[in-house]
PDB file of C-alpha atoms in Angstrom:
ATOM      1  CA  MET A   1     -33.813  92.963  47.289  1.00  0.00           C
ATOM      2  CA  LYS A   2     -34.196  96.282  45.442  1.00  0.00           C
ATOM      3  CA  LYS A   3     -32.887  98.166  48.479  1.00  0.00           C
ATOM      4  CA  HIS A   4     -29.729  95.993  48.547  1.00  0.00           C
ATOM      5  CA  ALA A   5     -29.109  96.608  44.850  1.00  0.00           C
ATOM      6  CA  ILE A   6     -29.337 100.374  45.372  1.00  0.00           C
ATOM      7  CA  ILE A   7     -26.914 100.219  48.317  1.00  0.00           C
ATOM      8  CA  PHE A   8     -24.521  98.004  46.329  1.00  0.00           C
ATOM      9  CA  PHE A   9     -24.716 100.337  43.320  1.00  0.00           C
ATOM     10  CA  SER A  10     -24.141 103.366  45.568  1.00  0.00           C
ATOM     11  CA  ILE A  11     -21.049 101.755  47.091  1.00  0.00           C
ATOM     12  CA  ILE A  12     -19.659 100.949  43.637  1.00  0.00           C
ATOM     13  CA  VAL A  13     -20.242 104.539  42.480  1.00  0.00           C
ATOM     14  CA  LEU A  14     -18.534 105.862  45.616  1.00  0.00           C
ATOM     15  CA  ILE A  15     -15.517 103.582  45.093  1.00  0.00           C
ATOM     16  CA  VAL A  16     -15.193 104.557  41.414  1.00  0.00           C
ATOM     17  CA  ALA A  17     -15.591 108.259  42.219  1.00  0.00           C
ATOM     18  CA  SER A  18     -12.942 108.016  44.955  1.00  0.00           C
ATOM     19  CA  PHE A  19     -10.560 106.245  42.587  1.00  0.00           C
ATOM     20  CA  LEU A  20     -11.102 108.859  39.867  1.00  0.00           C
ATOM     21  CA  LEU A  21     -10.574 111.683  42.354  1.00  0.00           C
ATOM     22  CA  LEU A  22      -7.340 110.066  43.524  1.00  0.00           C
ATOM     23  CA  MET A  23      -6.150 109.698  39.925  1.00  0.00           C
ATOM     24  CA  PHE A  24      -7.047 113.342  39.269  1.00  0.00           C
ATOM     25  CA  PHE A  25      -4.917 114.466  42.230  1.00  0.00           C
ATOM     26  CA  LEU A  26      -2.023 112.203  41.251  1.00  0.00           C
ATOM     27  CA  VAL A  27      -2.004 113.677  37.738  1.00  0.00           C
ATOM     28  CA  LEU A  28      -2.161 117.282  38.971  1.00  0.00           C
ATOM     29  CA  PHE A  29       0.116 116.691  41.943  1.00  0.00           C
ATOM     30  CA  PRO A  30       2.658 114.002  41.030  1.00  0.00           C
ATOM     31  CA  THR A  31       5.329 112.783  43.407  1.00  0.00           C
ATOM     32  CA  LYS A  32       7.860 111.840  40.775  1.00  0.00           C
ATOM     33  CA  TYR A  33      11.459 111.673  42.060  1.00  0.00           C
ATOM     34  CA  LYS A  34      10.054 111.064  45.544  1.00  0.00           C
ATOM     35  CA  ASN A  35      13.214 109.378  46.855  1.00  0.00           C
ATOM     36  CA  LEU A  36      15.394 112.292  45.723  1.00  0.00           C
ATOM     37  CA  VAL A  37      12.974 114.879  47.078  1.00  0.00           C
ATOM     38  CA  ILE A  38      12.855 113.179  50.470  1.00  0.00           C
ATOM     39  CA  LYS A  39      16.639 112.658  50.539  1.00  0.00           C
ATOM     40  CA  TYR A  40      17.511 116.298  49.848  1.00  0.00           C
ATOM     41  CA  ALA A  41      14.583 117.771  51.780  1.00  0.00           C
ATOM     42  CA  GLN A  42      15.896 115.912  54.823  1.00  0.00           C
ATOM     43  CA  GLU A  43      19.510 116.847  54.116  1.00  0.00           C
ATOM     44  CA  PHE A  44      18.641 120.539  53.916  1.00  0.00           C
ATOM     45  CA  ASN A  45      15.920 120.491  56.586  1.00  0.00           C
ATOM     46  CA  LEU A  46      13.008 121.298  54.282  1.00  0.00           C
ATOM     47  CA  SER A  47       9.505 119.954  54.065  1.00  0.00           C
ATOM     48  CA  PRO A  48       9.255 117.473  51.170  1.00  0.00           C
ATOM     49  CA  SER A  49       5.838 119.028  50.506  1.00  0.00           C
ATOM     50  CA  LEU A  50       7.480 122.388  49.909  1.00  0.00           C
ATOM     51  CA  VAL A  51      10.032 120.840  47.537  1.00  0.00           C
ATOM     52  CA  PHE A  52       7.307 118.959  45.630  1.00  0.00           C
ATOM     53  CA  SER A  53       5.336 122.217  45.434  1.00  0.00           C
ATOM     54  CA  VAL A  54       8.264 124.162  44.000  1.00  0.00           C
ATOM     55  CA  ILE A  55       9.025 121.465  41.428  1.00  0.00           C
ATOM     56  CA  ASN A  56       5.379 121.213  40.394  1.00  0.00           C
ATOM     57  CA  VAL A  57       4.974 124.964  39.961  1.00  0.00           C
ATOM     58  CA  GLU A  58       8.410 125.562  38.443  1.00  0.00           C
ATOM     59  CA  SER A  59       8.606 122.775  35.856  1.00  0.00           C
ATOM     60  CA  GLY A  60       5.618 120.475  36.203  1.00  0.00           C
ATOM     61  CA  PHE A  61       8.203 117.720  36.895  1.00  0.00           C
ATOM     62  CA  ASP A  62       9.818 118.178  33.466  1.00  0.00           C
ATOM     63  CA  LYS A  63      13.530 117.514  34.060  1.00  0.00           C
ATOM     64  CA  ASN A  64      14.344 119.061  30.661  1.00  0.00           C
ATOM     65  CA  ALA A  65      12.444 122.313  31.212  1.00  0.00           C
ATOM     66  CA  ILE A  66      14.143 125.553  30.217  1.00  0.00           C
ATOM     67  CA  SER A  67      12.422 128.858  30.930  1.00  0.00           C
ATOM     68  CA  ASN A  68      12.428 131.863  28.640  1.00  0.00           C
ATOM     69  CA  VAL A  69      14.942 133.534  30.997  1.00  0.00           C
ATOM     70  CA  GLY A  70      17.253 130.506  31.053  1.00  0.00           C
ATOM     71  CA  ALA A  71      16.253 128.700  34.253  1.00  0.00           C
ATOM     72  CA  VAL A  72      16.925 124.974  33.908  1.00  0.00           C
ATOM     73  CA  GLY A  73      15.525 121.653  35.066  1.00  0.00           C
ATOM     74  CA  LEU A  74      13.038 120.484  37.643  1.00  0.00           C
ATOM     75  CA  MET A  75      13.534 123.333  40.101  1.00  0.00           C
ATOM     76  CA  GLN A  76      14.255 125.877  37.353  1.00  0.00           C
ATOM     77  CA  LEU A  77      17.643 127.020  38.573  1.00  0.00           C
ATOM     78  CA  MET A  78      19.457 129.852  36.899  1.00  0.00           C
ATOM     79  CA  PRO A  79      22.921 128.599  35.873  1.00  0.00           C
ATOM     80  CA  GLU A  80      24.587 131.451  37.788  1.00  0.00           C
ATOM     81  CA  THR A  81      22.741 130.492  40.982  1.00  0.00           C
ATOM     82  CA  ALA A  82      23.523 126.799  40.465  1.00  0.00           C
ATOM     83  CA  ASN A  83      27.196 127.661  39.954  1.00  0.00           C
ATOM     84  CA  GLU A  84      27.248 129.493  43.311  1.00  0.00           C
ATOM     85  CA  VAL A  85      25.558 126.506  44.970  1.00  0.00           C
ATOM     86  CA  ALA A  86      28.094 124.104  43.457  1.00  0.00           C
ATOM     87  CA  LEU A  87      30.949 126.249  44.769  1.00  0.00           C
ATOM     88  CA  LYS A  88      29.434 126.317  48.276  1.00  0.00           C
ATOM     89  CA  LEU A  89      29.044 122.528  48.144  1.00  0.00           C
ATOM     90  CA  GLY A  90      32.611 122.118  46.899  1.00  0.00           C
ATOM     91  CA  GLU A  91      31.477 120.598  43.623  1.00  0.00           C
ATOM     92  CA  LYS A  92      32.534 121.248  40.050  1.00  0.00           C
ATOM     93  CA  PHE A  93      29.774 123.002  38.140  1.00  0.00           C
ATOM     94  CA  ASP A  94      28.554 121.778  34.771  1.00  0.00           C
ATOM     95  CA  LYS A  95      25.430 123.462  33.401  1.00  0.00           C
ATOM     96  CA  ASN A  96      24.412 120.219  31.673  1.00  0.00           C
ATOM     97  CA  ASN A  97      24.160 118.519  35.080  1.00  0.00           C
ATOM     98  CA  LEU A  98      21.176 120.742  35.837  1.00  0.00           C
ATOM     99  CA  PHE A  99      19.140 118.390  33.650  1.00  0.00           C
ATOM    100  CA  ASN A 100      20.072 115.548  35.997  1.00  0.00           C
ATOM    101  CA  PRO A 101      17.186 115.251  38.503  1.00  0.00           C
ATOM    102  CA  GLU A 102      19.468 114.470  41.443  1.00  0.00           C
ATOM    103  CA  THR A 103      21.773 117.425  40.857  1.00  0.00           C
ATOM    104  CA  ASN A 104      18.881 119.795  40.197  1.00  0.00           C
ATOM    105  CA  ILE A 105      16.930 118.745  43.285  1.00  0.00           C
ATOM    106  CA  LYS A 106      20.050 118.848  45.454  1.00  0.00           C
ATOM    107  CA  TYR A 107      21.018 122.346  44.268  1.00  0.00           C
ATOM    108  CA  GLY A 108      17.414 123.556  44.388  1.00  0.00           C
ATOM    109  CA  CYS A 109      16.997 122.322  47.958  1.00  0.00           C
ATOM    110  CA  PHE A 110      20.291 123.914  48.995  1.00  0.00           C
ATOM    111  CA  TYR A 111      19.174 127.226  47.510  1.00  0.00           C
ATOM    112  CA  LEU A 112      15.689 126.995  48.996  1.00  0.00           C
ATOM    113  CA  ARG A 113      17.225 126.287  52.437  1.00  0.00           C
ATOM    114  CA  TYR A 114      19.477 129.323  51.966  1.00  0.00           C
ATOM    115  CA  LEU A 115      16.413 131.478  51.271  1.00  0.00           C
ATOM    116  CA  MET A 116      14.505 129.981  54.199  1.00  0.00           C
ATOM    117  CA  ASP A 117      17.441 130.859  56.452  1.00  0.00           C
ATOM    118  CA  MET A 118      17.603 134.399  55.060  1.00  0.00           C
ATOM    119  CA  PHE A 119      13.913 134.898  55.808  1.00  0.00           C
ATOM    120  CA  ALA A 120      13.776 133.199  59.231  1.00  0.00           C
ATOM    121  CA  ASN A 121      11.948 130.143  57.847  1.00  0.00           C
ATOM    122  CA  ASN A 122       9.150 132.252  56.370  1.00  0.00           C
ATOM    123  CA  TYR A 123       8.343 130.123  53.345  1.00  0.00           C
ATOM    124  CA  VAL A 124       6.209 132.817  51.670  1.00  0.00           C
ATOM    125  CA  ASN A 125       9.114 135.265  51.660  1.00  0.00           C
ATOM    126  CA  ALA A 126      11.491 132.479  50.599  1.00  0.00           C
ATOM    127  CA  VAL A 127       9.431 131.289  47.632  1.00  0.00           C
ATOM    128  CA  ALA A 128       8.657 134.858  46.573  1.00  0.00           C
ATOM    129  CA  SER A 129      12.417 135.372  46.540  1.00  0.00           C
ATOM    130  CA  TYR A 130      12.910 132.087  44.657  1.00  0.00           C
ATOM    131  CA  ASN A 131      10.662 133.515  41.952  1.00  0.00           C
ATOM    132  CA  ALA A 132      11.352 137.250  41.893  1.00  0.00           C
ATOM    133  CA  GLY A 133      14.822 137.458  43.386  1.00  0.00           C
ATOM    134  CA  PHE A 134      16.207 138.135  46.814  1.00  0.00           C
ATOM    135  CA  ASN A 135      16.757 141.879  46.362  1.00  0.00           C
ATOM    136  CA  LYS A 136      13.174 142.522  45.243  1.00  0.00           C
ATOM    137  CA  VAL A 137      11.730 140.727  48.255  1.00  0.00           C
ATOM    138  CA  ILE A 138      14.070 142.607  50.614  1.00  0.00           C
ATOM    139  CA  SER A 139      12.900 145.898  49.096  1.00  0.00           C
ATOM    140  CA  TRP A 140       9.243 144.860  49.497  1.00  0.00           C
ATOM    141  CA  LEU A 141       9.836 143.878  53.109  1.00  0.00           C
ATOM    142  CA  ASN A 142      11.360 147.307  53.739  1.00  0.00           C
ATOM    143  CA  ASN A 143       8.281 149.030  52.303  1.00  0.00           C
ATOM    144  CA  SER A 144       5.251 149.256  54.605  1.00  0.00           C
ATOM    145  CA  ASP A 145       2.968 149.276  51.541  1.00  0.00           C
ATOM    146  CA  TYR A 146       3.967 145.649  50.922  1.00  0.00           C
ATOM    147  CA  SER A 147       4.873 144.228  54.321  1.00  0.00           C
ATOM    148  CA  ASN A 148       3.913 144.115  57.939  1.00  0.00           C
ATOM    149  CA  LYS A 149       6.430 142.992  60.586  1.00  0.00           C
ATOM    150  CA  GLY A 150       8.551 141.007  58.152  1.00  0.00           C
ATOM    151  CA  GLU A 151       5.592 139.383  56.385  1.00  0.00           C
ATOM    152  CA  LEU A 152       4.674 140.144  52.819  1.00  0.00           C
ATOM    153  CA  LYS A 153       1.102 141.374  52.789  1.00  0.00           C
ATOM    154  CA  LYS A 154       1.101 142.429  49.136  1.00  0.00           C
ATOM    155  CA  ILE A 155       3.318 141.330  46.271  1.00  0.00           C
ATOM    156  CA  PRO A 156       3.624 144.072  43.642  1.00  0.00           C
ATOM    157  CA  ILE A 157       4.546 141.724  40.767  1.00  0.00           C
ATOM    158  CA  TYR A 158       1.510 139.801  39.556  1.00  0.00           C
ATOM    159  CA  GLU A 159       3.563 136.829  38.329  1.00  0.00           C
ATOM    160  CA  THR A 160       5.180 136.435  41.753  1.00  0.00           C
ATOM    161  CA  GLU A 161       1.872 136.889  43.555  1.00  0.00           C
ATOM    162  CA  LYS A 162       0.363 134.143  41.381  1.00  0.00           C
ATOM    163  CA  TYR A 163       3.447 131.967  41.931  1.00  0.00           C
ATOM    164  CA  VAL A 164       3.188 132.246  45.732  1.00  0.00           C
ATOM    165  CA  LEU A 165      -0.529 131.422  45.599  1.00  0.00           C
ATOM    166  CA  LYS A 166       0.206 128.310  43.516  1.00  0.00           C
ATOM    167  CA  ILE A 167       2.894 127.246  45.986  1.00  0.00           C
ATOM    168  CA  LYS A 168       0.458 127.695  48.893  1.00  0.00           C
ATOM    169  CA  THR A 169      -2.186 125.606  47.110  1.00  0.00           C
ATOM    170  CA  ASN A 170       0.309 122.898  46.157  1.00  0.00           C
ATOM    171  CA  LEU A 171       1.666 122.841  49.692  1.00  0.00           C
ATOM    172  CA  LYS A 172      -1.786 122.095  51.134  1.00  0.00           C
ATOM    173  CA  VAL A 173      -2.292 119.197  48.736  1.00  0.00           C
ATOM    174  CA  TYR A 174       1.222 117.796  49.029  1.00  0.00           C
ATOM    175  CA  SER A 175       1.005 117.963  52.818  1.00  0.00           C
ATOM    176  CA  VAL A 176      -1.763 115.378  52.506  1.00  0.00           C
ATOM    177  CA  ILE A 177      -0.609 113.204  49.605  1.00  0.00           C
ATOM    178  CA  ALA A 178       3.143 113.235  50.317  1.00  0.00           C
ATOM    179  CA  LYS A 179       2.491 112.382  53.979  1.00  0.00           C
ATOM    180  CA  ASN A 180       5.157 114.397  55.772  1.00  0.00           C
TER     181      ASN A 180
END
């Protein structure tokens, strides 16, 4: 009887621990706006995991986020960049629409796809560019101290290096929990 109680108790502890671990991951790696992320990831041929990763790192899923340099919304788009995206999509630009999750995710996915295309689907180069700017990444790729055969091997800006590492970590987790 004692052996059965220990097994039962062990199973209960395992179930509770699994539940708490799942809750921990869902708090750190939310999938808020999942329908919009999937919709625009598919429309722009991106991995939803990559889009979730960018949103998590950029804004922590805060649709009202504004950075100290003026980036806005979930995917932290600069208004100038968002204006260019709107023009390419044939839409009228309104900076206030960047607080709308659908507009922000749509524009962010368009821009991320643009960067992926510019860097031959190399997501590391694309997200480094998303953070530091296209011209900086191009200059790093043209410098053998920072690149090897079109791959960034060293990122000279600590903030961008940390950003890319966070994206990589998020991507591993979201690839499991977002099931894509």
